[in-house]
mmCIF file of C-alpha atoms in Angstrom:
data_model
loop_
_atom_site.group_PDB
_atom_site.id
_atom_site.type_symbol
_atom_site.label_atom_id
_atom_site.label_comp_id
_atom_site.label_asym_id
_atom_site.label_seq_id
_atom_site.Cartn_x
_atom_site.Cartn_y
_atom_site.Cartn_z
ATOM 1 C CA MET A 177 58.059 -98.163 120.758
ATOM 2 C CA THR A 178 56.661 -98.800 117.234
ATOM 3 C CA ASP A 179 56.649 -102.529 115.677
ATOM 4 C CA ASN A 180 58.975 -101.315 113.091
ATOM 5 C CA SER A 181 61.695 -100.171 115.912
ATOM 6 C CA GLN A 182 61.174 -103.496 117.693
ATOM 7 C CA LEU A 183 61.871 -105.128 114.202
ATOM 8 C CA SER A 184 64.951 -103.037 113.761
ATOM 9 C CA LYS A 185 66.125 -103.729 116.972
ATOM 10 C CA GLY A 186 65.844 -107.531 116.520
ATOM 11 C CA ILE A 187 67.697 -107.283 113.689
ATOM 12 C CA LEU A 188 70.444 -105.310 115.045
ATOM 13 C CA GLU A 189 70.582 -107.564 117.936
ATOM 14 C CA GLY A 190 71.340 -110.293 115.672
ATOM 15 C CA CYS A 191 73.997 -108.444 113.759
ATOM 16 C CA ILE A 192 75.782 -107.535 116.961
ATOM 17 C CA LEU A 193 75.908 -111.036 118.070
ATOM 18 C CA LYS A 194 77.490 -112.054 114.679
ATOM 19 C CA VAL A 195 80.000 -109.405 115.205
ATOM 20 C CA ILE A 196 80.906 -110.408 118.590
ATOM 21 C CA ALA A 197 80.856 -114.252 117.239
ATOM 22 C CA THR A 198 83.952 -113.262 114.946
ATOM 23 C CA GLY A 199 86.069 -112.255 117.639
ATOM 24 C CA GLU A 200 86.460 -110.933 121.130
ATOM 25 C CA THR A 201 85.381 -106.966 120.785
ATOM 26 C CA TYR A 202 84.114 -103.975 122.765
ATOM 27 C CA GLY A 203 81.481 -101.452 122.130
ATOM 28 C CA TYR A 204 83.087 -98.618 120.125
ATOM 29 C CA ALA A 205 84.836 -101.435 117.784
ATOM 30 C CA ILE A 206 81.276 -102.956 117.516
ATOM 31 C CA VAL A 207 79.997 -99.796 116.022
ATOM 32 C CA GLU A 208 82.783 -98.958 113.706
ATOM 33 C CA GLN A 209 82.125 -102.818 112.367
ATOM 34 C CA LEU A 210 78.395 -102.139 111.770
ATOM 35 C CA ARG A 211 79.115 -98.770 110.213
ATOM 36 C CA ALA A 212 81.536 -100.624 107.837
ATOM 37 C CA PHE A 213 78.668 -102.989 106.716
ATOM 38 C CA GLY A 214 76.456 -100.045 105.864
ATOM 39 C CA PHE A 215 74.801 -99.017 109.197
ATOM 40 C CA GLU A 216 75.867 -95.389 108.826
ATOM 41 C CA ASP A 217 74.017 -93.789 111.195
ATOM 42 C CA ILE A 218 74.471 -95.966 113.979
ATOM 43 C CA SER A 219 75.921 -94.620 117.308
ATOM 44 C CA GLU A 220 77.221 -96.165 120.456
ATOM 45 C CA GLY A 221 74.205 -95.031 122.290
ATOM 46 C CA THR A 222 72.154 -97.503 120.209
ATOM 47 C CA VAL A 223 74.327 -100.266 120.531
ATOM 48 C CA TYR A 224 74.964 -99.937 124.212
ATOM 49 C CA PRO A 225 71.405 -100.772 125.600
ATOM 50 C CA LEU A 226 71.373 -103.652 123.302
ATOM 51 C CA LEU A 227 74.488 -105.118 124.702
ATOM 52 C CA LEU A 228 73.152 -104.768 128.127
ATOM 53 C CA ARG A 229 70.006 -106.765 127.178
ATOM 54 C CA LEU A 230 72.038 -109.314 125.324
ATOM 55 C CA GLU A 231 74.299 -109.669 128.373
ATOM 56 C CA LYS A 232 71.058 -109.755 130.633
ATOM 57 C CA ASN A 233 69.730 -112.719 128.606
ATOM 58 C CA GLY A 234 73.038 -114.585 129.119
ATOM 59 C CA TRP A 235 73.933 -114.475 125.291
ATOM 60 C CA LEU A 236 77.096 -112.367 126.178
ATOM 61 C CA LYS A 237 80.042 -112.529 128.689
ATOM 62 C CA PHE A 238 82.640 -109.914 129.243
ATOM 63 C CA GLU A 239 86.028 -109.427 130.447
ATOM 64 C CA LYS A 240 87.034 -106.146 131.867
ATOM 65 C CA ARG A 241 90.452 -104.748 130.963
ATOM 66 C CA PRO A 242 92.137 -101.400 131.345
ATOM 67 C CA SER A 243 91.349 -98.772 128.400
ATOM 68 C CA GLU A 244 94.118 -96.086 127.257
ATOM 69 C CA LEU A 245 92.135 -93.366 129.053
ATOM 70 C CA GLY A 246 89.166 -94.084 130.887
ATOM 71 C CA PRO A 247 87.931 -96.711 133.339
ATOM 72 C CA MET A 248 88.095 -100.629 132.969
ATOM 73 C CA ARG A 249 86.539 -101.649 129.526
ATOM 74 C CA LYS A 250 84.141 -104.645 128.751
ATOM 75 C CA TYR A 251 85.272 -106.886 126.084
ATOM 76 C CA TYR A 252 82.772 -109.107 124.809
ATOM 77 C CA THR A 253 82.402 -112.953 123.528
ATOM 78 C CA LEU A 254 79.562 -114.991 123.022
ATOM 79 C CA THR A 255 78.159 -117.514 125.719
ATOM 80 C CA GLU A 256 77.117 -120.873 124.697
ATOM 81 C CA LEU A 257 73.353 -119.577 124.754
ATOM 82 C CA GLY A 258 74.604 -116.732 122.686
ATOM 83 C CA GLY A 259 75.738 -119.046 120.051
ATOM 84 C CA GLU A 260 72.246 -120.666 120.034
ATOM 85 C CA ALA A 261 70.491 -117.182 119.681
ATOM 86 C CA LEU A 262 72.556 -116.239 116.647
ATOM 87 C CA ALA A 263 71.982 -119.652 115.123
ATOM 88 C CA ASP A 264 68.254 -119.010 115.616
ATOM 89 C CA PHE A 265 68.569 -115.578 114.335
ATOM 90 C CA GLU A 266 70.320 -116.541 111.053
ATOM 91 C CA GLU A 267 67.762 -119.316 110.509
ATOM 92 C CA ASN A 268 64.634 -116.703 111.128
ATOM 93 C CA TRP A 269 66.161 -114.249 108.932
ATOM 94 C CA SER A 270 66.702 -116.709 106.019
ATOM 95 C CA ARG A 271 63.180 -117.692 106.365
ATOM 96 C CA MET A 272 61.753 -114.016 106.892
ATOM 97 C CA LYS A 273 64.096 -112.615 103.730
ATOM 98 C CA ASN A 274 62.388 -115.455 101.597
ATOM 99 C CA MET A 275 59.037 -114.714 102.755
ATOM 100 C CA VAL A 276 59.397 -111.018 102.033
ATOM 101 C CA GLU A 277 60.921 -111.542 98.786
ATOM 102 C CA ARG A 278 58.306 -113.631 97.543
ATOM 103 C CA ILE A 279 55.811 -110.965 98.779
ATOM 104 C CA LEU A 280 57.642 -108.323 96.977
ATOM 105 C CA GLY A 281 57.737 -110.496 93.685
ATOM 106 C CA ARG A 282 61.346 -111.181 93.672
ATOM 107 C CA GLY A 283 61.391 -114.679 94.950
ATOM 108 C CA MET B 175 74.267 -115.102 135.696
ATOM 109 C CA GLU B 176 77.836 -115.349 136.217
ATOM 110 C CA ASN B 177 79.039 -112.836 133.663
ATOM 111 C CA SER B 178 81.744 -110.789 135.681
ATOM 112 C CA LYS B 179 84.371 -110.888 138.171
ATOM 113 C CA ILE B 180 83.774 -109.994 141.602
ATOM 114 C CA GLU B 181 84.662 -106.302 142.120
ATOM 115 C CA ARG B 182 87.697 -105.946 144.127
ATOM 116 C CA ARG B 183 87.003 -102.576 145.345
ATOM 117 C CA GLY B 184 84.177 -101.008 147.257
ATOM 118 C CA LEU B 185 81.337 -99.004 145.676
ATOM 119 C CA ASP B 186 82.643 -95.842 147.226
ATOM 120 C CA ALA B 187 86.037 -96.266 145.710
ATOM 121 C CA LEU B 188 84.685 -97.029 142.316
ATOM 122 C CA ILE B 189 82.189 -94.014 142.422
ATOM 123 C CA ALA B 190 85.357 -91.951 143.651
ATOM 124 C CA GLU B 191 87.159 -93.133 140.475
ATOM 125 C CA HIS B 192 84.357 -92.225 137.925
ATOM 126 C CA ASN B 193 84.519 -88.713 139.604
ATOM 127 C CA ARG B 194 87.849 -88.538 138.952
ATOM 128 C CA LEU B 195 88.038 -89.697 135.363
ATOM 129 C CA CYS B 196 84.957 -87.471 134.480
ATOM 130 C CA GLU B 197 86.981 -84.498 135.082
ATOM 131 C CA GLY B 198 88.723 -84.860 131.523
ATOM 132 C CA LEU B 199 85.191 -84.490 130.098
ATOM 133 C CA VAL B 200 84.594 -80.695 128.524
ATOM 134 C CA GLY B 201 81.718 -79.154 126.805
ATOM 135 C CA ASP B 202 78.924 -81.275 125.436
ATOM 136 C CA TYR B 203 80.589 -84.441 126.850
ATOM 137 C CA GLU B 204 80.626 -83.067 129.824
ATOM 138 C CA LYS B 205 76.930 -81.996 129.895
ATOM 139 C CA ALA B 206 76.085 -85.408 128.604
ATOM 140 C CA TYR B 207 77.976 -87.107 131.239
ATOM 141 C CA THR B 208 76.565 -85.206 133.924
ATOM 142 C CA ASP B 209 72.715 -85.744 132.804
ATOM 143 C CA ILE B 210 73.193 -89.470 132.222
ATOM 144 C CA VAL B 211 74.726 -89.964 135.656
ATOM 145 C CA VAL B 212 72.433 -87.893 137.344
ATOM 146 C CA TYR B 213 69.535 -89.993 135.915
ATOM 147 C CA LEU B 214 71.143 -93.269 136.412
ATOM 148 C CA ARG B 215 72.195 -92.386 140.084
ATOM 149 C CA THR B 216 68.411 -91.363 141.006
ATOM 150 C CA SER B 217 66.873 -94.207 139.326
ATOM 151 C CA ASN B 218 65.521 -97.016 140.747
ATOM 152 C CA MET B 219 68.492 -99.104 139.537
ATOM 153 C CA VAL B 220 70.778 -100.596 142.554
ATOM 154 C CA ALA B 221 74.009 -98.824 142.895
ATOM 155 C CA GLU B 222 76.193 -101.462 141.558
ATOM 156 C CA GLU B 223 74.268 -101.600 138.238
ATOM 157 C CA VAL B 224 74.519 -97.483 138.033
ATOM 158 C CA GLU B 225 78.171 -97.555 138.593
ATOM 159 C CA SER B 226 78.729 -100.432 136.279
ATOM 160 C CA CYS B 227 76.758 -98.349 133.443
ATOM 161 C CA VAL B 228 78.567 -95.335 134.570
ATOM 162 C CA GLY B 229 81.763 -96.862 133.949
ATOM 163 C CA ASP B 230 80.512 -98.126 130.447
ATOM 164 C CA VAL B 231 79.270 -94.444 129.553
ATOM 165 C CA LEU B 232 82.531 -93.050 130.756
ATOM 166 C CA ASP B 233 84.670 -95.127 128.554
ATOM 167 C CA MET B 234 82.527 -94.430 125.355
ATOM 168 C CA LEU B 235 82.537 -90.490 126.319
ATOM 169 C CA ILE B 236 86.416 -90.554 126.853
ATOM 170 C CA GLU B 237 87.223 -92.405 123.814
ATOM 171 C CA GLY B 238 84.683 -90.205 121.706
ATOM 172 C CA GLN B 239 86.027 -87.155 122.867
ATOM 173 C CA GLY B 240 89.500 -88.290 122.289
ATOM 174 C CA LYS B 241 88.593 -89.177 118.770
ATOM 175 C CA GLY B 242 87.235 -85.559 118.190
ATOM 176 C CA LEU B 243 83.816 -86.869 117.401
ATOM 177 C CA PRO B 244 80.660 -84.730 118.313
ATOM 178 C CA VAL B 245 78.825 -86.329 121.261
ATOM 179 C CA GLU B 246 75.891 -86.944 119.265
ATOM 180 C CA ALA B 247 77.945 -89.663 117.499
ATOM 181 C CA ILE B 248 78.217 -91.361 120.533
ATOM 182 C CA VAL B 249 75.117 -91.168 122.746
ATOM 183 C CA GLY B 250 72.608 -90.267 119.757
ATOM 184 C CA ASP B 251 70.856 -87.011 119.191
ATOM 185 C CA ASP B 252 68.399 -87.540 122.586
ATOM 186 C CA VAL B 253 70.079 -88.169 125.614
ATOM 187 C CA GLU B 254 67.173 -88.507 127.697
ATOM 188 C CA ALA B 255 66.138 -91.663 125.324
ATOM 189 C CA PHE B 256 69.488 -93.134 125.808
ATOM 190 C CA CYS B 257 68.923 -93.040 129.514
ATOM 191 C CA HIS B 258 65.346 -94.710 129.178
ATOM 192 C CA GLU B 259 66.718 -97.392 127.068
ATOM 193 C CA ILE B 260 69.733 -98.256 129.551
ATOM 194 C CA SER B 261 67.048 -98.508 132.438
ATOM 195 C CA ALA B 262 64.911 -100.446 130.202
ATOM 196 C CA ALA B 263 67.470 -102.883 129.202
ATOM 197 C CA VAL B 264 68.809 -103.372 132.867
ATOM 198 C CA GLY B 265 65.387 -103.977 133.976
ATOM 199 C CA LYS B 266 63.804 -103.700 137.593
ATOM 200 C CA PRO B 267 66.108 -104.965 140.261
ATOM 201 C CA ARG B 268 65.054 -107.881 142.568
ATOM 202 C CA ILE B 269 63.238 -106.526 145.350
ATOM 203 C CA LYS B 270 66.104 -108.129 148.240
ATOM 204 C CA ASP B 271 68.692 -106.059 145.933
ATOM 205 C CA ARG B 272 66.377 -103.108 145.887
ATOM 206 C CA VAL B 273 65.718 -103.100 149.862
ATOM 207 C CA VAL B 274 69.527 -103.562 150.405
ATOM 208 C CA ASP B 275 70.512 -100.387 148.122
ATOM 209 C CA ARG B 276 67.935 -98.364 149.700
ATOM 210 C CA PHE B 277 69.971 -98.569 152.680
ATOM 211 C CA ARG B 278 72.438 -96.507 150.667
ATOM 212 C CA ILE B 279 69.926 -93.596 151.015
ATOM 213 C CA LEU B 280 68.208 -94.631 154.274
ATOM 214 C CA ILE B 281 71.141 -94.597 156.419
ATOM 215 C CA PRO B 282 72.824 -91.304 155.812
ATOM 216 C CA SER B 283 69.141 -89.506 155.961
ATOM 217 C CA LEU B 284 68.602 -91.443 159.173
ATOM 218 C CA GLN B 285 71.761 -89.977 160.549
ATOM 219 C CA VAL B 286 70.531 -86.330 159.796
ATOM 220 C CA ALA B 287 67.055 -86.980 160.845
ATOM 221 C CA LEU B 288 68.633 -88.235 164.377
ATOM 222 C CA PHE B 289 70.964 -84.991 164.407
ATOM 223 C CA PHE B 290 67.876 -82.939 164.089
ATOM 224 C CA ALA B 291 66.030 -84.739 166.484
ATOM 225 C CA TRP B 292 68.706 -84.004 169.107
ATOM 226 C CA PHE B 293 68.990 -80.334 167.880
ATOM 227 C CA ASN B 294 65.269 -79.867 167.907
ATOM 228 C CA ASN B 295 65.201 -81.163 171.573
ATOM 229 C CA ILE B 296 67.604 -78.045 172.701
ATOM 230 C CA HIS B 297 65.623 -75.215 174.200
ATOM 231 C CA LEU B 298 66.109 -72.273 176.450
ATOM 232 C CA LYS B 299 64.448 -72.361 180.007
ATOM 233 C CA ASP B 300 65.108 -70.210 182.941
ATOM 234 C CA GLY B 301 67.778 -68.542 181.277
ATOM 235 C CA PHE B 302 69.851 -71.741 180.438
ATOM 236 C CA VAL B 303 70.308 -74.041 177.455
ATOM 237 C CA ARG B 304 68.717 -77.322 178.007
ATOM 238 C CA GLY B 305 68.098 -80.505 176.230
ATOM 239 C CA VAL B 306 71.608 -80.686 174.946
ATOM 240 C CA THR B 307 72.706 -83.893 177.143
ATOM 241 C CA ILE B 308 69.043 -85.375 177.739
ATOM 242 C CA ILE B 309 66.748 -86.026 174.957
ATOM 243 C CA LYS B 310 63.130 -86.444 175.314
ATOM 244 C CA VAL B 311 61.760 -88.915 173.180
ATOM 245 C CA THR B 312 57.947 -88.197 172.129
ATOM 246 C CA PRO B 313 56.049 -89.530 169.225
ATOM 247 C CA ALA B 314 56.744 -86.584 167.257
ATOM 248 C CA VAL B 315 60.504 -87.325 167.349
ATOM 249 C CA LEU B 316 59.902 -90.720 166.028
ATOM 250 C CA ILE B 317 57.415 -89.442 163.441
ATOM 251 C CA ASN B 318 59.793 -86.690 162.356
ATOM 252 C CA ILE B 319 62.470 -89.035 161.648
ATOM 253 C CA VAL B 320 60.297 -91.093 159.411
ATOM 254 C CA LEU B 321 59.292 -87.876 157.777
ATOM 255 C CA MET B 322 62.787 -86.831 157.139
ATOM 256 C CA VAL B 323 63.684 -90.230 155.702
ATOM 257 C CA CYS B 324 60.635 -90.036 153.317
ATOM 258 C CA THR B 325 61.489 -86.522 152.322
ATOM 259 C CA ALA B 326 64.893 -87.731 151.207
ATOM 260 C CA PHE B 327 63.523 -90.307 148.700
ATOM 261 C CA ILE B 328 60.788 -87.800 147.455
ATOM 262 C CA ILE B 329 63.550 -85.224 146.704
ATOM 263 C CA ILE B 330 65.441 -87.743 144.974
ATOM 264 C CA HIS B 331 62.486 -88.788 143.091
ATOM 265 C CA ILE B 332 61.728 -85.097 142.085
ATOM 266 C CA PHE B 333 64.952 -84.786 140.719
ATOM 267 C CA HIS B 334 64.775 -87.878 138.619
ATOM 268 C CA ARG B 335 61.433 -86.768 136.963
ATOM 269 C CA ASN B 336 62.378 -83.201 136.302
ATOM 270 C CA LEU B 337 66.157 -83.901 135.005
ATOM 271 C CA PHE B 338 65.629 -83.374 131.255
ATOM 272 C CA LYS B 339 62.942 -80.565 131.566
ATOM 273 C CA GLU B 340 64.430 -77.425 130.250
ATOM 274 C CA GLY B 341 63.512 -73.614 130.444
ATOM 275 C CA LYS B 342 62.230 -71.391 132.819
ATOM 276 C CA GLY B 343 59.001 -73.137 133.073
ATOM 277 C CA ALA B 344 60.618 -76.170 134.018
ATOM 278 C CA ASP B 345 62.901 -74.496 136.589
ATOM 279 C CA ARG B 346 59.850 -72.885 138.261
ATOM 280 C CA ILE B 347 57.894 -76.245 138.579
ATOM 281 C CA LEU B 348 61.001 -77.729 140.256
ATOM 282 C CA PHE B 349 61.442 -75.202 142.476
ATOM 283 C CA ALA B 350 57.591 -75.203 143.401
ATOM 284 C CA GLN B 351 57.883 -79.138 144.038
ATOM 285 C CA PHE B 352 60.769 -78.586 146.258
ATOM 286 C CA PHE B 353 59.180 -75.722 147.915
ATOM 287 C CA ALA B 354 56.234 -77.843 148.545
ATOM 288 C CA VAL B 355 58.035 -80.807 149.808
ATOM 289 C CA PHE B 356 59.888 -78.871 152.401
ATOM 290 C CA LEU B 357 57.327 -76.707 153.662
ATOM 291 C CA THR B 358 55.104 -79.571 154.240
ATOM 292 C CA LEU B 359 58.274 -81.325 156.318
ATOM 293 C CA ILE B 360 58.872 -78.336 158.185
ATOM 294 C CA VAL B 361 55.079 -77.716 159.143
ATOM 295 C CA SER B 362 54.650 -81.232 160.028
ATOM 296 C CA MET B 363 57.632 -81.391 162.133
ATOM 297 C CA VAL B 364 56.988 -78.278 163.926
ATOM 298 C CA GLY B 365 52.956 -79.011 164.258
ATOM 299 C CA LEU B 366 53.649 -82.833 165.514
ATOM 300 C CA SER B 367 56.450 -81.473 168.215
ATOM 301 C CA TYR B 368 54.168 -78.809 169.546
ATOM 302 C CA VAL B 369 50.977 -81.034 169.873
ATOM 303 C CA MET B 370 52.982 -83.927 171.107
ATOM 304 C CA GLU B 371 55.520 -81.990 173.458
ATOM 305 C CA GLN B 372 54.002 -83.442 176.509
ATOM 306 C CA TRP B 373 53.820 -87.145 175.413
ATOM 307 C CA VAL B 374 57.536 -88.217 176.337
ATOM 308 C CA LEU B 375 58.026 -91.870 175.868
ATOM 309 C CA PHE B 376 61.197 -92.132 177.508
ATOM 310 C CA GLU B 377 64.339 -90.080 177.957
ATOM 311 C CA MET B 378 67.843 -91.066 176.978
ATOM 312 C CA HIS B 379 71.419 -89.475 177.278
ATOM 313 C CA VAL B 380 72.958 -87.913 173.776
ATOM 314 C CA VAL B 381 75.921 -90.302 174.273
ATOM 315 C CA TRP B 382 73.843 -93.325 173.667
ATOM 316 C CA LEU B 383 72.308 -91.612 170.589
ATOM 317 C CA LEU B 384 75.957 -90.599 169.383
ATOM 318 C CA MET B 385 77.015 -94.481 169.972
ATOM 319 C CA ALA B 386 73.750 -95.485 167.942
ATOM 320 C CA MET B 387 74.923 -93.042 165.067
ATOM 321 C CA GLY B 388 78.526 -94.319 165.092
ATOM 322 C CA VAL B 389 77.512 -97.974 164.979
ATOM 323 C CA ILE B 390 75.166 -97.271 161.935
ATOM 324 C CA TRP B 391 77.820 -95.276 160.381
ATOM 325 C CA ALA B 392 80.258 -98.273 160.857
ATOM 326 C CA LEU B 393 78.030 -100.830 159.648
ATOM 327 C CA TYR B 394 77.191 -98.637 156.569
ATOM 328 C CA THR B 395 80.778 -97.854 155.735
ATOM 329 C CA PHE B 396 81.710 -101.484 156.152
ATOM 330 C CA TYR B 397 79.019 -103.098 154.391
ATOM 331 C CA PHE B 398 78.911 -100.443 151.142
ATOM 332 C CA GLY B 399 82.090 -98.984 151.077
ATOM 333 C CA ARG B 400 84.870 -101.334 151.586
ATOM 334 C CA LEU B 401 83.402 -104.732 151.164
ATOM 335 C CA PRO B 402 83.957 -106.416 148.050
ATOM 336 C CA ARG B 403 80.580 -107.054 146.257
ATOM 337 C CA LYS B 404 79.450 -109.551 143.689
ATOM 338 C CA HIS B 405 78.398 -107.896 140.721
ATOM 339 C CA PRO B 406 74.448 -108.301 140.351
ATOM 340 C CA ARG B 407 74.862 -109.065 136.353
#
């Protein structure tokens, strides 16, 4: 896994936390919201492993409800830890964005 | 981590539901699902983790198929990478969970091994079939039971490692691996039985063997098939 890939996944995790923070949601709906924000090439195959990791970290909790056609579906919400992780991400992103823009001569 | 409700159904019932629901998948969706499920069910993940992920993947695929999307829009261009990402995200199971989970493979393979131990005991002598009711337990019988159980685990591991290798060369390698494993098993079993034929440790009536198999199967069914199990995540 390259460093760029790790960086992208870290950013995507933060974005997923933010999407879920706005309201209870499930996998495909998260992907649709990310695509609406410009992540055009993203698939559920990219998001799902990240959701597993976020849940394993204790940042997400889920409730299973029946879906229309398939098995029980997970609807995710943030835990308290997840809220703290999101706040950390927003702070780190703001700091990183300022640093990069200074380097690129826009700050 | 208290992230889910306790499963109200046994694992076998959940697997049966997944197997029923997947029948609606067709074409590329069916192929992707098959590859993902075989990968997950032959991986080191414990069965509860596997079926939780299988349920999630099934939900994704059924919805994607219903919307008429290409399967790549759901699982990405590389199904193998998707599977590796799931496995990495779930992480290694606790040793205690892994040991308990291995009983799901150990117990059925032990049943088969006991059957073959009894079957191997049957022989012709003086024109009569002997060894049907009285089993002579030699060290070879015990070693062969262990060998058969180990072979079951090796076969699963070979399946897992070769799952995404395609082409005629890959098929030949897979066949060669299976052939080598089974040949080694058969030669070992026959050789050990021949060498240790006279070293009878004890004799047992086949009724005791059947009772042991019945008790083992009842415990297996009760523990893995019917009892509500707490989700490990």
